[in-house]
PDB file of C-alpha atoms in Angstrom:
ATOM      1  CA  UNK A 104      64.320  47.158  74.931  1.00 55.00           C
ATOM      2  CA  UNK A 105      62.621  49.421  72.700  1.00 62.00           C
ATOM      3  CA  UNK A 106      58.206  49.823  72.618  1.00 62.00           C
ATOM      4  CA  UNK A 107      58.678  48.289  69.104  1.00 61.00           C
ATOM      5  CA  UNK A 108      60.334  44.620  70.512  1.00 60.00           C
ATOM      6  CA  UNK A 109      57.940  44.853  73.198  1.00 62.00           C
ATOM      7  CA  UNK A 110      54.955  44.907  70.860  1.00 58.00           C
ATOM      8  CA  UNK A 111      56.580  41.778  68.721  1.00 53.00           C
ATOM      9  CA  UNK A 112      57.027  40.223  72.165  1.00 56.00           C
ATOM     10  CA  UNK A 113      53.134  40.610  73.086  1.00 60.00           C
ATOM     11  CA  UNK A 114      51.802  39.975  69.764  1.00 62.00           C
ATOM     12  CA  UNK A 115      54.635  36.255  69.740  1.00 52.00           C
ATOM     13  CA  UNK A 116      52.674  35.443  72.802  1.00 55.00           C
ATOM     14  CA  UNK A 117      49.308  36.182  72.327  1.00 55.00           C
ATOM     15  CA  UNK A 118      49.601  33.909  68.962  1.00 56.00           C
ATOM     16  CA  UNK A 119      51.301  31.183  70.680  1.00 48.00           C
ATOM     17  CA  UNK A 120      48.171  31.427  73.894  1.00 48.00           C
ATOM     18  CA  UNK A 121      45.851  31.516  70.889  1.00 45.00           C
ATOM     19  CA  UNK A 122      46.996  28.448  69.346  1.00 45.00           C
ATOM     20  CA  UNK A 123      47.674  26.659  72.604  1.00 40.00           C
ATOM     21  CA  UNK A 124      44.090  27.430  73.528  1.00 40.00           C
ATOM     22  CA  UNK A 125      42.806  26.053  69.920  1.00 40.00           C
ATOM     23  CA  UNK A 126      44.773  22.929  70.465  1.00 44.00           C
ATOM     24  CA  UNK A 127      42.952  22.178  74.230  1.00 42.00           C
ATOM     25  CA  UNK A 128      40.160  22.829  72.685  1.00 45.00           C
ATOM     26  CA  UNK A 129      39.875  20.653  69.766  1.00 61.00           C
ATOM     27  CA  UNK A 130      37.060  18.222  69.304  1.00 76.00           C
ATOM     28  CA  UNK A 131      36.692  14.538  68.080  1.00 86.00           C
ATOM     29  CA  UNK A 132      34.414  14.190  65.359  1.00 93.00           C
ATOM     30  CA  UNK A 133      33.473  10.050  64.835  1.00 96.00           C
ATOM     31  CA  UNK A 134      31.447   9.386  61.181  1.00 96.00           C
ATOM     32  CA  UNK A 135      29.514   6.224  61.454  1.00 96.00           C
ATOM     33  CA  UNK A 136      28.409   4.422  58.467  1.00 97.00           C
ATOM     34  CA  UNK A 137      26.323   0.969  58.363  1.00 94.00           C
ATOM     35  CA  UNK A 138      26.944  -1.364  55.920  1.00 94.00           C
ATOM     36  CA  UNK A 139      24.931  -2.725  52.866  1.00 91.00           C
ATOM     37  CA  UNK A 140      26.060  -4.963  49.988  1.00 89.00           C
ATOM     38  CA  UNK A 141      29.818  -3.703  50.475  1.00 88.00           C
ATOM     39  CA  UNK A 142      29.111  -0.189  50.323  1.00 92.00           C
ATOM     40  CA  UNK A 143      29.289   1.825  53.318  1.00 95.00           C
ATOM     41  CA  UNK A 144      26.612   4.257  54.171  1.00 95.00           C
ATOM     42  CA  UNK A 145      26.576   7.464  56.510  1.00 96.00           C
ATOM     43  CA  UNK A 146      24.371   7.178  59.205  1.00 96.00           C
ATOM     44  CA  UNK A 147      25.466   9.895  61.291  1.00 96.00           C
ATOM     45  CA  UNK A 148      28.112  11.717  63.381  1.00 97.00           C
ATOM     46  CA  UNK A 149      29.362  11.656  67.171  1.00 96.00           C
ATOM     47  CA  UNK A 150      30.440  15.225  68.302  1.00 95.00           C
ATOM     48  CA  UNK A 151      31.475  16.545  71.851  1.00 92.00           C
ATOM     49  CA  UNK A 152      34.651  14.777  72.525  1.00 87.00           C
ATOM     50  CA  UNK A 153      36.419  15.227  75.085  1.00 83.00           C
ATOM     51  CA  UNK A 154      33.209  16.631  76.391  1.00 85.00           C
ATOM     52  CA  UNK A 155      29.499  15.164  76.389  1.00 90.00           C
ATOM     53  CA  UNK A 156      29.596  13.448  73.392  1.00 93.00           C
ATOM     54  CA  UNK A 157      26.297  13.611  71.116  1.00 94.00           C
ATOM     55  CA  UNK A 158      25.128  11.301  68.258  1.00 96.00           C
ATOM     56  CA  UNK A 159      23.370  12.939  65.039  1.00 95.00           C
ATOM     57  CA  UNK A 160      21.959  11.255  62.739  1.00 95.00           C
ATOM     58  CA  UNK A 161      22.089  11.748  59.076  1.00 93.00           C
ATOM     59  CA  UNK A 162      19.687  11.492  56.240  1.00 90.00           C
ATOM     60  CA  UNK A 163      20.761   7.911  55.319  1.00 88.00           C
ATOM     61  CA  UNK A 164      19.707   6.551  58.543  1.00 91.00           C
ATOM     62  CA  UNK A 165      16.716   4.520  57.818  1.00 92.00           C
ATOM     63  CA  UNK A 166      18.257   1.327  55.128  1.00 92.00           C
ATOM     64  CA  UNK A 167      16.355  -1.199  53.667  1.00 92.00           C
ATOM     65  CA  UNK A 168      18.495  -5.047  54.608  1.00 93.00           C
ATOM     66  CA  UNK A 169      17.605  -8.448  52.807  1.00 88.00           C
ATOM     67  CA  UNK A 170      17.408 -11.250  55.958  1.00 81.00           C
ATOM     68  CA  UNK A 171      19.109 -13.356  54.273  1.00 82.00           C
ATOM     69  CA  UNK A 172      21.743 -11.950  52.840  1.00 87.00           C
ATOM     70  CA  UNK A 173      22.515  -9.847  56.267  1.00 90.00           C
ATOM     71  CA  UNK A 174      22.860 -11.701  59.303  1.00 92.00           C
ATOM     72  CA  UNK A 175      24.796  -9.478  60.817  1.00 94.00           C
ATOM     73  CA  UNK A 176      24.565  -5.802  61.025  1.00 96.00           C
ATOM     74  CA  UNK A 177      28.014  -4.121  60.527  1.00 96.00           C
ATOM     75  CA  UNK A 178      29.174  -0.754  61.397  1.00 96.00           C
ATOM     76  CA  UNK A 179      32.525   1.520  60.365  1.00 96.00           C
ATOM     77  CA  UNK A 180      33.336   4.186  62.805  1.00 96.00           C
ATOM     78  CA  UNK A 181      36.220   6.427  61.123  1.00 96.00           C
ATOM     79  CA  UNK A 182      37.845   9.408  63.570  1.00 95.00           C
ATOM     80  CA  UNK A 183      38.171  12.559  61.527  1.00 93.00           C
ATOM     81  CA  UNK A 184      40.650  13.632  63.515  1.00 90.00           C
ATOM     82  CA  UNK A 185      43.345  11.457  63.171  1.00 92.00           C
ATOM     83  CA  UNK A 186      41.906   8.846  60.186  1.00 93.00           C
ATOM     84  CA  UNK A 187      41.540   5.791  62.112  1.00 95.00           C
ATOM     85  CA  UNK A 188      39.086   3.154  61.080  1.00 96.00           C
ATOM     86  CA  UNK A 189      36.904   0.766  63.228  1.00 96.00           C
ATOM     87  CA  UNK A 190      34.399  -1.730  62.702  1.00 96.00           C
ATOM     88  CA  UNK A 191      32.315  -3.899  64.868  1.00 96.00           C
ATOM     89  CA  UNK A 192      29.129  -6.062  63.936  1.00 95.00           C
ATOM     90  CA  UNK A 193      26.036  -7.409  65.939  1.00 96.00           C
ATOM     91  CA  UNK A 194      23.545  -9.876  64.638  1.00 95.00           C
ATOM     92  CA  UNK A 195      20.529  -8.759  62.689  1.00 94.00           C
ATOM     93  CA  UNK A 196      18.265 -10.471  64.884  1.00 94.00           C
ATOM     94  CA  UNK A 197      19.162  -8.492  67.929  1.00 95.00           C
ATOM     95  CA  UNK A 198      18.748  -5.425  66.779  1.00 95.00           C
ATOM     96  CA  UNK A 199      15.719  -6.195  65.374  1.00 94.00           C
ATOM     97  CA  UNK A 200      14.733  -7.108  69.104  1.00 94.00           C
ATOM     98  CA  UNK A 201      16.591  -4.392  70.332  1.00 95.00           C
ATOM     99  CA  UNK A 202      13.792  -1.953  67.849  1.00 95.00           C
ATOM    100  CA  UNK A 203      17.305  -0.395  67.109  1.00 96.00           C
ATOM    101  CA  UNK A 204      18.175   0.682  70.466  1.00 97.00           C
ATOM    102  CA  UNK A 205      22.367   0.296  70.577  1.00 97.00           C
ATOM    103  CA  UNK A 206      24.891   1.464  72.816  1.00 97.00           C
ATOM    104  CA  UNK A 207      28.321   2.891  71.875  1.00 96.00           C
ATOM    105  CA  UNK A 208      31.031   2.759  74.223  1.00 96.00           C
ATOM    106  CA  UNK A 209      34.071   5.186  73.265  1.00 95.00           C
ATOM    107  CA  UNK A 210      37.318   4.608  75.332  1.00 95.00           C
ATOM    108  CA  UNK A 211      39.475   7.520  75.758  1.00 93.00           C
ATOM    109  CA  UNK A 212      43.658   7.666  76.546  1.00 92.00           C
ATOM    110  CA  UNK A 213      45.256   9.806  79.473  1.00 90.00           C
ATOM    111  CA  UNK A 214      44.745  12.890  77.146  1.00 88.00           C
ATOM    112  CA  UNK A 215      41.370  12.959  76.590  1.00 88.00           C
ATOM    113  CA  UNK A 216      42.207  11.020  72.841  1.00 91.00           C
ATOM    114  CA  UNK A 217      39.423   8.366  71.378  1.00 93.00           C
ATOM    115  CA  UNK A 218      41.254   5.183  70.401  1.00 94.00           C
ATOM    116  CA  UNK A 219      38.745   2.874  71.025  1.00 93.00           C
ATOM    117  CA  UNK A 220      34.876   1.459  70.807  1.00 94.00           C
ATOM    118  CA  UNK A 221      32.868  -0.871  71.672  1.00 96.00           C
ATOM    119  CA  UNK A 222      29.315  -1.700  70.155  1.00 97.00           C
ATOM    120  CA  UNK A 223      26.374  -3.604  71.482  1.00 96.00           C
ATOM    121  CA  UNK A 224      22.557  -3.792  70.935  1.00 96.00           C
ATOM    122  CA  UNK A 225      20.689  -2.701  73.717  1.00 94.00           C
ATOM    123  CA  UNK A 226      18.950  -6.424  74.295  1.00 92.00           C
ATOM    124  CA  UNK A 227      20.408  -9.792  73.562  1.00 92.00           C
ATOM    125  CA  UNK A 228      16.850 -11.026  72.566  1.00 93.00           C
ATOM    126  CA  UNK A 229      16.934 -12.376  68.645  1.00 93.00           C
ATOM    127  CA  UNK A 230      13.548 -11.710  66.556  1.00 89.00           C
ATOM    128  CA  UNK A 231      13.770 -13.671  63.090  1.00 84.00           C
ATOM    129  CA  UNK A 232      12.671 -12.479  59.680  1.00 79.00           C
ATOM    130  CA  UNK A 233      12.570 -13.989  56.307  1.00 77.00           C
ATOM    131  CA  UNK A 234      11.397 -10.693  54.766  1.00 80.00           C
ATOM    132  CA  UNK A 235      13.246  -7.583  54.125  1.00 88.00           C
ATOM    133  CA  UNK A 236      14.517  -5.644  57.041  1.00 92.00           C
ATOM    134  CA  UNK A 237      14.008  -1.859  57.680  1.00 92.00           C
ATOM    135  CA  UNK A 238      16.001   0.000  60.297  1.00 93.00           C
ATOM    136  CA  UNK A 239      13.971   2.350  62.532  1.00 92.00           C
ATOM    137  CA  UNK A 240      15.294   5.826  63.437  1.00 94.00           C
ATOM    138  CA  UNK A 241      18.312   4.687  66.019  1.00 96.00           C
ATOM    139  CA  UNK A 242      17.845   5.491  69.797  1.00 96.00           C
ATOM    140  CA  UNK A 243      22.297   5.585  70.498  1.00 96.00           C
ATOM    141  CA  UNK A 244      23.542   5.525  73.674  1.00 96.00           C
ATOM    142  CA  UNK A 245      27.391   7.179  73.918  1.00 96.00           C
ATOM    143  CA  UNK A 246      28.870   6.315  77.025  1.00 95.00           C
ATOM    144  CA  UNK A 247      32.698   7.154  77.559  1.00 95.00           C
ATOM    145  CA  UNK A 248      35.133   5.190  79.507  1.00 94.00           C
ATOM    146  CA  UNK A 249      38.435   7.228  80.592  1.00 91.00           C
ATOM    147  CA  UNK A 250      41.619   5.394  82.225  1.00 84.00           C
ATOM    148  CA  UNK A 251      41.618   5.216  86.055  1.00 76.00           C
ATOM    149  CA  UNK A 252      44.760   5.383  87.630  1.00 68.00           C
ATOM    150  CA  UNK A 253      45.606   2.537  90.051  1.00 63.00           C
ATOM    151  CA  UNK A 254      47.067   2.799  93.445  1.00 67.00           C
ATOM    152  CA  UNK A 255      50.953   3.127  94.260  1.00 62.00           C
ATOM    153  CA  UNK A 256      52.876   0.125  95.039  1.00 64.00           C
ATOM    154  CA  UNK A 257      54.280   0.530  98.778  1.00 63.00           C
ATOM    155  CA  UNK A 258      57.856   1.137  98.253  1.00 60.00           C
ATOM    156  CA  UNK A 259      60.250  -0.370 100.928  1.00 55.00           C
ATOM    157  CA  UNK A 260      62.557  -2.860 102.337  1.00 54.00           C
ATOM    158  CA  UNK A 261      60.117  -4.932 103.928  1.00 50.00           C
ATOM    159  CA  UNK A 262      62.371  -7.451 104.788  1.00 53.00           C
ATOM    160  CA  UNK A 263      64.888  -5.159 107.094  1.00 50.00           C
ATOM    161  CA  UNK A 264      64.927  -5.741 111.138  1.00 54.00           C
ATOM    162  CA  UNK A 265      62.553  -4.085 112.705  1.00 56.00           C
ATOM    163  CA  UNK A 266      64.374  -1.667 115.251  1.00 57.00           C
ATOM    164  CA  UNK A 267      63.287  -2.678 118.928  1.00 56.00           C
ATOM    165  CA  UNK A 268      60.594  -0.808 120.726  1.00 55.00           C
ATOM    166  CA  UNK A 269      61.332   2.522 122.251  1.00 58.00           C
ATOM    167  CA  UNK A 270      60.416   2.858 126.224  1.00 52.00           C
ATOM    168  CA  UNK A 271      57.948   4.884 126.789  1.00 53.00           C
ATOM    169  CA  UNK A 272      58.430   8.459 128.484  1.00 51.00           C
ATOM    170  CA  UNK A 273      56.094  10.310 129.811  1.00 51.00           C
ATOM    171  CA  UNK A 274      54.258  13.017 127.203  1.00 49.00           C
ATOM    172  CA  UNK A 275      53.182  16.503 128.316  1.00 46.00           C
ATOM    173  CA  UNK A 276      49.399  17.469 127.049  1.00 46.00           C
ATOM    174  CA  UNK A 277      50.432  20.295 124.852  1.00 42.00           C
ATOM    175  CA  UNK A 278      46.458  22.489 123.608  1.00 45.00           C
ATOM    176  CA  UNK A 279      47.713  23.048 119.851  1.00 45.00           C
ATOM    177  CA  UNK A 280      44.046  23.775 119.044  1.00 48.00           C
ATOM    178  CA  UNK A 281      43.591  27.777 118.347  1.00 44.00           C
ATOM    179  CA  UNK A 282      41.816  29.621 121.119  1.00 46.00           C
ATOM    180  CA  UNK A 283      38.175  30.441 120.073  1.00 50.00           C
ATOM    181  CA  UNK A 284      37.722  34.341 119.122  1.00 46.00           C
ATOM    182  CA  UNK A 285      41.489  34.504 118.224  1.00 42.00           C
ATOM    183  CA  UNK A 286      42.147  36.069 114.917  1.00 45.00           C
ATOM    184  CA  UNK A 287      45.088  34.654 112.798  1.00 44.00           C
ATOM    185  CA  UNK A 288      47.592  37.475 111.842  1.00 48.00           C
ATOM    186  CA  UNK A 289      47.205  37.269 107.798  1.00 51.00           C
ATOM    187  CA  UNK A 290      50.521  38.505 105.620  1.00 56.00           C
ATOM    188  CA  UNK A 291      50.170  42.144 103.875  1.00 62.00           C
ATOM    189  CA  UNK A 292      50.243  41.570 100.241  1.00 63.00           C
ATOM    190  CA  UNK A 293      53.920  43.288  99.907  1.00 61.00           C
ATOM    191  CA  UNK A 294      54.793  40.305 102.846  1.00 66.00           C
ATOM    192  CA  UNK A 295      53.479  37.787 100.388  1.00 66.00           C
ATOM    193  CA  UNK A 296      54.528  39.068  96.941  1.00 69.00           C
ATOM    194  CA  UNK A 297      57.575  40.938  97.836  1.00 69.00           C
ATOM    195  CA  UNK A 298      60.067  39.541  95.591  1.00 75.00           C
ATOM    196  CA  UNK A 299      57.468  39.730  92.670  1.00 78.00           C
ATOM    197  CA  UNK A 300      57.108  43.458  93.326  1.00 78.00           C
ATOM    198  CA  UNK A 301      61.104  44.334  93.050  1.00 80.00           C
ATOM    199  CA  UNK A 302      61.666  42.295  90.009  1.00 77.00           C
ATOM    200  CA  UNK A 303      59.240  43.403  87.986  1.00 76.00           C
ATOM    201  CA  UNK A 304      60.291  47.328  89.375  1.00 77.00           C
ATOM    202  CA  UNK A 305      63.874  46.640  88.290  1.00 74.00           C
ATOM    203  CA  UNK A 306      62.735  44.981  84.943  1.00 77.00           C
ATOM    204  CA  UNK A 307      60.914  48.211  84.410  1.00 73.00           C
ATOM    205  CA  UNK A 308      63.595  50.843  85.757  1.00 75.00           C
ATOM    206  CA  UNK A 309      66.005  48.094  82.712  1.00 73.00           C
ATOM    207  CA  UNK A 310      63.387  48.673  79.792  1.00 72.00           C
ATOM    208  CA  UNK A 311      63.140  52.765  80.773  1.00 65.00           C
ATOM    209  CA  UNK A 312      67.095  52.701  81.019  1.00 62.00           C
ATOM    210  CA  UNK A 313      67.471  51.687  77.658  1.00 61.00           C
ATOM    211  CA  UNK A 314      64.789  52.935  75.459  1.00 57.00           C
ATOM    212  CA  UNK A 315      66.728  55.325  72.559  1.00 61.00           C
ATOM    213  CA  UNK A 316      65.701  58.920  72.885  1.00 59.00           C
ATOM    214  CA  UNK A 317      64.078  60.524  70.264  1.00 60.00           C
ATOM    215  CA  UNK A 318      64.343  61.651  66.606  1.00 61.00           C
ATOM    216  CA  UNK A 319      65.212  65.021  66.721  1.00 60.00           C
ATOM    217  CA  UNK A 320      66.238  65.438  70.292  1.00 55.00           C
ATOM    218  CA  UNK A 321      69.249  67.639  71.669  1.00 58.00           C
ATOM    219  CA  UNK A 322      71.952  65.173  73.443  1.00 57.00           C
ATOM    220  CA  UNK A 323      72.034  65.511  76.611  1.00 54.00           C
ATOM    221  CA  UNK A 324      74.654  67.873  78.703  1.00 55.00           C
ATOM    222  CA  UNK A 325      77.304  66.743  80.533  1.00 46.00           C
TER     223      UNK A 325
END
């Protein structure tokens, strides 16, 4: 193999480390928007998934409701990352007891992926109003819920014979315990990497072997 492949080889897989490292660390942006006669407004971000995710608001965070009109306060969480859409709503009235405090629970797959929310006011507690309605800055709560795996079903024939008791013989006390102030023997590193040491010596000698001489040099003599 000549220095030239070798250097194609390394740069193929420090690109493919590079991207596989880019990949893992990826994050989930979430764009929230609250809704008002139809239209949807931005009222901030969620960033830090996988991670600690973190909720920024935007400049279109305060928005001026008509009571009547909006009973219910309506949300639209879109994932930038792979262009899914959700929506939830809560009642006017609780938020309005809640003073805007609202929790926002994001549910995540075996790989770390969003692909699910749920959204609640902080307080079930309903304050009225016949005027107009103006949303305070928002105190969010992000809490994430990952999948737990379950336990293992016992695997068996539970229904075989049991096989009749074994008589009893008589055991000998055998001390495995290791004598205080004894020193385990520990492997030499050639003991413990022995076979990684000769292959990569005859994968070197293979590469020297058949590198091309030269430009320019005399053949060699018989």
């Amino acid at each position: 193999m000549s220095r030239s492949s070798i250097k194609v080889l390394l740069t193929c897989l420090a690109i493919a480390w590079a991207l596989v490292f880019v990949q893992a660390t990826e994050e989930t942006k979430l764009t929230i928007y609250h809704q008002k006669d139809g239209e949807y407004i931005k009222r901030g971000d969620i960033v830090g998934l996988p991670g600690v995710p973190t909720y920024i608001p935007s400049d279109n965070e305060i928005v001026h409701f008509n009571a009547a009109k909006d009973p219910f306060y309506q949300i639209k969480v879109k994932d930038e990352r792979t262009g899914n859409v959700f929506l939830s709503s809560v009642k006017m009235c609780q938020m309005v007891g809640s003073e805007w405090h609202d929790e926002i629970t994001l549910h995540l797959d075996e790989s770390n992926h969003f692909y699910y929310l749920s959204y609640y006011p902080e307080s079930n507690y309903c304050v009225s109003s016949k005027s107009d309605i103006t949303t305070q800055p928002f105190n969010t709560t992000v809490n994430v819920v990952t999948p737990v795996t379950g336990p293992k079903p016992l695997l068996g024939n539970f229904m075989s014979k049991q096989s009749p008791p074994k008589t009893k013989k008589a055991t000998v006390s055998i001390n495995d315990e290791i004598p205080e102030n004894k020193e385990i023997e520990e492997k030499t590193f050639f003991q413990k990497y022995w076979y990684m040491i000769i292959g990569g010596a005859f994968l070197l000698m293979s590469m020297v072997a058949t590198e091309p001489p030269p430009a320019g040099a005399p053949p060699a003599r018989s």
